[in-house]
PDB file of C-alpha atoms in Angstrom:
ATOM      1  CA  MET A 251      83.005 134.950 130.802  1.00  0.00           C
ATOM      2  CA  ASN A 252      82.474 137.035 133.979  1.00  0.00           C
ATOM      3  CA  PRO A 253      82.981 140.812 134.184  1.00  0.00           C
ATOM      4  CA  GLY A 254      86.460 140.399 135.546  1.00  0.00           C
ATOM      5  CA  GLN A 255      87.595 138.205 132.708  1.00  0.00           C
ATOM      6  CA  ILE A 256      85.951 140.411 130.092  1.00  0.00           C
ATOM      7  CA  SER A 257      87.908 143.365 131.603  1.00  0.00           C
ATOM      8  CA  TRP A 258      91.191 141.390 131.591  1.00  0.00           C
ATOM      9  CA  CYS A 259      90.484 140.326 128.014  1.00  0.00           C
ATOM     10  CA  GLY A 260      90.045 143.959 126.912  1.00  0.00           C
ATOM     11  CA  GLU A 261      93.289 145.091 128.558  1.00  0.00           C
ATOM     12  CA  ALA A 262      95.349 142.138 127.550  1.00  0.00           C
ATOM     13  CA  LEU A 263      94.219 141.294 124.267  1.00  0.00           C
ATOM     14  CA  MET A 264      92.402 143.908 122.513  1.00  0.00           C
ATOM     15  CA  ASN A 265      94.112 146.025 119.759  1.00  0.00           C
ATOM     16  CA  LYS A 266      96.838 143.223 119.358  1.00  0.00           C
ATOM     17  CA  ARG A 267      97.294 141.475 116.137  1.00  0.00           C
ATOM     18  CA  CYS A 268      97.648 137.831 117.295  1.00  0.00           C
ATOM     19  CA  ILE A 269      96.539 134.473 115.805  1.00  0.00           C
ATOM     20  CA  TRP A 270      94.610 132.083 117.909  1.00  0.00           C
ATOM     21  CA  LYS A 271      97.471 129.772 118.437  1.00  0.00           C
ATOM     22  CA  GLU A 272      99.241 132.609 120.267  1.00  0.00           C
ATOM     23  CA  VAL A 273      96.204 133.828 122.134  1.00  0.00           C
ATOM     24  CA  ARG A 274      94.841 130.480 123.357  1.00  0.00           C
ATOM     25  CA  PRO A 275      97.561 129.637 125.838  1.00  0.00           C
ATOM     26  CA  ILE A 276      97.248 133.229 127.308  1.00  0.00           C
ATOM     27  CA  VAL A 277      93.558 132.854 127.789  1.00  0.00           C
ATOM     28  CA  LEU A 278      93.802 129.333 129.208  1.00  0.00           C
ATOM     29  CA  ASP A 279      96.380 130.592 131.738  1.00  0.00           C
ATOM     30  CA  GLN A 280      94.084 133.376 132.794  1.00  0.00           C
ATOM     31  CA  CYS A 281      90.675 131.445 132.717  1.00  0.00           C
ATOM     32  CA  ASP A 282      91.727 127.993 133.667  1.00  0.00           C
ATOM     33  CA  THR A 283      89.314 126.602 136.232  1.00  0.00           C
ATOM     34  CA  PRO A 284      88.631 123.258 137.725  1.00  0.00           C
ATOM     35  CA  TYR A 285      85.297 123.198 136.028  1.00  0.00           C
ATOM     36  CA  ARG A 286      86.940 123.782 132.717  1.00  0.00           C
ATOM     37  CA  LYS A 287      89.413 120.952 133.360  1.00  0.00           C
ATOM     38  CA  PHE A 288      86.325 118.743 134.258  1.00  0.00           C
ATOM     39  CA  LEU A 289      84.642 119.432 130.972  1.00  0.00           C
ATOM     40  CA  LEU A 290      87.831 118.700 129.131  1.00  0.00           C
ATOM     41  CA  MET A 291      88.139 115.367 131.022  1.00  0.00           C
ATOM     42  CA  VAL A 292      84.528 114.564 129.889  1.00  0.00           C
ATOM     43  CA  GLU A 293      85.632 115.385 126.247  1.00  0.00           C
ATOM     44  CA  VAL A 294      88.664 113.068 126.420  1.00  0.00           C
ATOM     45  CA  GLY A 295      86.334 110.280 127.719  1.00  0.00           C
ATOM     46  CA  SER A 296      83.914 110.713 124.924  1.00  0.00           C
ATOM     47  CA  MET A 297      86.368 111.126 122.071  1.00  0.00           C
ATOM     48  CA  ARG A 298      86.165 108.647 119.130  1.00  0.00           C
ATOM     49  CA  GLN A 299      88.425 108.045 116.140  1.00  0.00           C
ATOM     50  CA  ALA A 300      86.889 109.356 113.025  1.00  0.00           C
ATOM     51  CA  PRO A 301      86.279 106.975 110.178  1.00  0.00           C
ATOM     52  CA  TYR A 302      89.123 108.080 107.919  1.00  0.00           C
ATOM     53  CA  GLU A 303      91.465 109.343 110.718  1.00  0.00           C
ATOM     54  CA  SER A 304      94.847 107.632 110.705  1.00  0.00           C
ATOM     55  CA  ASN A 305      95.931 105.891 114.057  1.00  0.00           C
ATOM     56  CA  ARG A 306      98.822 108.391 114.366  1.00  0.00           C
ATOM     57  CA  GLU A 307      96.645 111.431 113.912  1.00  0.00           C
ATOM     58  CA  TYR A 308      94.051 110.197 116.267  1.00  0.00           C
ATOM     59  CA  SER A 309      96.726 109.167 118.858  1.00  0.00           C
ATOM     60  CA  ASN A 310      98.307 112.676 118.602  1.00  0.00           C
ATOM     61  CA  ARG A 311      94.850 114.379 119.099  1.00  0.00           C
ATOM     62  CA  PHE A 312      93.989 112.152 122.004  1.00  0.00           C
ATOM     63  CA  GLN A 313      97.365 112.749 123.677  1.00  0.00           C
ATOM     64  CA  ARG A 314      97.044 116.602 122.964  1.00  0.00           C
ATOM     65  CA  MET A 315      93.473 116.711 124.920  1.00  0.00           C
ATOM     66  CA  ARG A 316      94.582 114.386 127.804  1.00  0.00           C
ATOM     67  CA  ARG A 317      97.798 116.579 128.346  1.00  0.00           C
ATOM     68  CA  GLU A 318      95.482 119.769 128.177  1.00  0.00           C
ATOM     69  CA  THR A 319      93.430 118.344 130.952  1.00  0.00           C
ATOM     70  CA  GLY A 320      96.347 117.249 133.024  1.00  0.00           C
ATOM     71  CA  MET A 321      95.034 113.697 133.262  1.00  0.00           C
ATOM     72  CA  GLU A 322      97.564 111.226 134.829  1.00  0.00           C
ATOM     73  CA  ASP A 323      98.897 108.490 132.770  1.00  0.00           C
ATOM     74  CA  GLY A 324      97.570 105.072 133.862  1.00  0.00           C
ATOM     75  CA  THR A 325      95.534 101.934 133.153  1.00  0.00           C
ATOM     76  CA  GLN A 326      92.246 103.844 133.150  1.00  0.00           C
ATOM     77  CA  LEU A 327      93.515 106.250 130.492  1.00  0.00           C
ATOM     78  CA  ALA A 328      94.972 103.481 128.348  1.00  0.00           C
ATOM     79  CA  VAL A 329      91.737 101.639 128.559  1.00  0.00           C
ATOM     80  CA  THR A 330      89.765 104.820 127.629  1.00  0.00           C
ATOM     81  CA  TYR A 331      92.146 105.325 124.522  1.00  0.00           C
ATOM     82  CA  PHE A 332      91.694 101.872 123.384  1.00  0.00           C
ATOM     83  CA  ALA A 333      87.918 101.963 123.702  1.00  0.00           C
ATOM     84  CA  SER A 334      87.773 105.062 121.635  1.00  0.00           C
ATOM     85  CA  LEU A 335      89.343 103.501 118.687  1.00  0.00           C
ATOM     86  CA  LYS A 336      87.605 102.425 115.466  1.00  0.00           C
ATOM     87  CA  SER A 337      86.433  98.801 115.656  1.00  0.00           C
ATOM     88  CA  SER A 338      88.717  97.793 112.667  1.00  0.00           C
ATOM     89  CA  VAL A 339      91.638  99.265 114.562  1.00  0.00           C
ATOM     90  CA  LYS A 340      90.641  97.538 117.793  1.00  0.00           C
ATOM     91  CA  THR A 341      90.302  94.260 116.046  1.00  0.00           C
ATOM     92  CA  VAL A 342      93.840  94.334 114.491  1.00  0.00           C
ATOM     93  CA  ALA A 343      95.436  95.941 117.636  1.00  0.00           C
ATOM     94  CA  GLN A 344      93.964  93.226 119.951  1.00  0.00           C
ATOM     95  CA  VAL A 345      96.403  90.669 118.431  1.00  0.00           C
ATOM     96  CA  THR A 346      99.451  92.837 118.917  1.00  0.00           C
ATOM     97  CA  ILE A 347      98.547  94.076 122.494  1.00  0.00           C
ATOM     98  CA  SER A 348      97.634  90.441 123.627  1.00  0.00           C
ATOM     99  CA  SER A 349     101.036  89.135 122.328  1.00  0.00           C
ATOM    100  CA  HIS A 350     102.737  91.792 124.168  1.00  0.00           C
ATOM    101  CA  LEU A 351     101.084  91.975 127.428  1.00  0.00           C
ATOM    102  CA  GLY A 352     102.279  88.814 128.876  1.00  0.00           C
ATOM    103  CA  ALA A 353     101.538  88.506 132.535  1.00  0.00           C
ATOM    104  CA  LYS A 354     101.572  92.234 133.129  1.00  0.00           C
ATOM    105  CA  LEU A 355      99.006  94.600 132.286  1.00  0.00           C
ATOM    106  CA  ARG A 356     100.369  97.773 130.569  1.00  0.00           C
ATOM    107  CA  ASN A 357      99.563 100.917 132.639  1.00  0.00           C
ATOM    108  CA  SER A 358     100.926 103.522 130.272  1.00  0.00           C
ATOM    109  CA  ILE A 359      99.012 105.043 127.485  1.00  0.00           C
ATOM    110  CA  ASN A 360     102.201 105.515 125.565  1.00  0.00           C
ATOM    111  CA  GLN A 361     102.746 101.726 125.644  1.00  0.00           C
ATOM    112  CA  ILE A 362      99.238 101.011 124.401  1.00  0.00           C
ATOM    113  CA  ILE A 363      99.650 103.711 121.636  1.00  0.00           C
ATOM    114  CA  ASP A 364     102.944 102.189 120.469  1.00  0.00           C
ATOM    115  CA  LEU A 365     101.361  98.703 120.203  1.00  0.00           C
ATOM    116  CA  VAL A 366      98.363 100.152 118.245  1.00  0.00           C
ATOM    117  CA  LEU A 367     100.769 101.948 115.898  1.00  0.00           C
ATOM    118  CA  ALA A 368     102.962  98.757 115.600  1.00  0.00           C
ATOM    119  CA  SER A 369      99.739  96.707 114.729  1.00  0.00           C
ATOM    120  CA  GLY A 370     100.026  98.187 111.096  1.00  0.00           C
ATOM    121  CA  GLU A 371      96.301  98.954 110.775  1.00  0.00           C
ATOM    122  CA  ASP A 372      96.527 102.656 109.888  1.00  0.00           C
ATOM    123  CA  SER A 373      93.552 103.990 107.911  1.00  0.00           C
ATOM    124  CA  ALA A 374      95.640 106.427 105.867  1.00  0.00           C
ATOM    125  CA  PHE A 375      97.919 103.776 104.343  1.00  0.00           C
ATOM    126  CA  SER A 376      95.984 100.436 104.845  1.00  0.00           C
ATOM    127  CA  ILE A 377      95.154  98.423 101.812  1.00  0.00           C
ATOM    128  CA  LYS A 378      91.813  98.167 103.158  1.00  0.00           C
ATOM    129  CA  ASN A 379      91.605 101.895 103.284  1.00  0.00           C
ATOM    130  CA  LYS A 380      88.322 103.251 101.799  1.00  0.00           C
ATOM    131  CA  SER A 381      89.283 106.831 102.213  1.00  0.00           C
ATOM    132  CA  PRO A 382      87.215 109.396 100.040  1.00  0.00           C
ATOM    133  CA  VAL A 383      90.647 110.576  98.806  1.00  0.00           C
ATOM    134  CA  SER A 384      90.981 109.265  95.214  1.00  0.00           C
ATOM    135  CA  PHE A 385      94.335 108.343  93.606  1.00  0.00           C
ATOM    136  CA  ILE A 386      93.959 109.577  90.087  1.00  0.00           C
ATOM    137  CA  LYS A 387      95.749 107.248  87.533  1.00  0.00           C
ATOM    138  CA  THR A 388      97.682 109.247  84.831  1.00  0.00           C
ATOM    139  CA  ASN A 389      98.626 108.274  81.314  1.00  0.00           C
ATOM    140  CA  LYS A 390     101.278 110.943  81.125  1.00  0.00           C
ATOM    141  CA  ILE A 391     104.593 109.492  80.515  1.00  0.00           C
ATOM    142  CA  SER A 392     107.818 111.325  79.446  1.00  0.00           C
ATOM    143  CA  PRO A 393     108.624 110.682  75.826  1.00  0.00           C
ATOM    144  CA  GLY A 394     111.738 108.659  76.568  1.00  0.00           C
ATOM    145  CA  ALA A 395     109.961 106.296  78.952  1.00  0.00           C
ATOM    146  CA  SER A 396     107.485 105.306  76.110  1.00  0.00           C
ATOM    147  CA  LYS A 397     110.248 104.228  73.927  1.00  0.00           C
ATOM    148  CA  VAL A 398     111.713 102.091  76.595  1.00  0.00           C
ATOM    149  CA  ILE A 399     108.271 100.605  77.549  1.00  0.00           C
ATOM    150  CA  ASN A 400     107.697  99.768  73.781  1.00  0.00           C
ATOM    151  CA  GLY A 401     111.264  98.264  73.407  1.00  0.00           C
ATOM    152  CA  ILE A 402     112.320 101.025  71.051  1.00  0.00           C
ATOM    153  CA  GLU A 403     115.789 102.500  71.475  1.00  0.00           C
TER     154      GLU A 403
END
């Protein structure tokens, strides 16, 4: 931060009890620069879906970042989004996208996101999910249920 920004920060934010979620937009409004937007655009261009991140979570994260940069919706952004997906998601989504494209290329990221989400390959719920989250089986059954299971009334 330059001296002017430091001074502004001292006057506007010091001695105030705020959480980051409240402070962040205030700081961005004050310090938003073309260079910062450029860096955010680079970050959007280099984003990748995490191995166990669901398609919906990643799509929301991607959209949030691209809106913060002010990037215009279009074919290039849709291609950037698709290229950033996990390979397993791309493989499944390609079938859905190719069957819905027809003769016209989709030029909206929202259209591509909808098709990816509709493809059904969502790592949080997929049968092929190899998430580190374990689903622990339990043997705890209510006493009434055990009688029904054993055929005893």
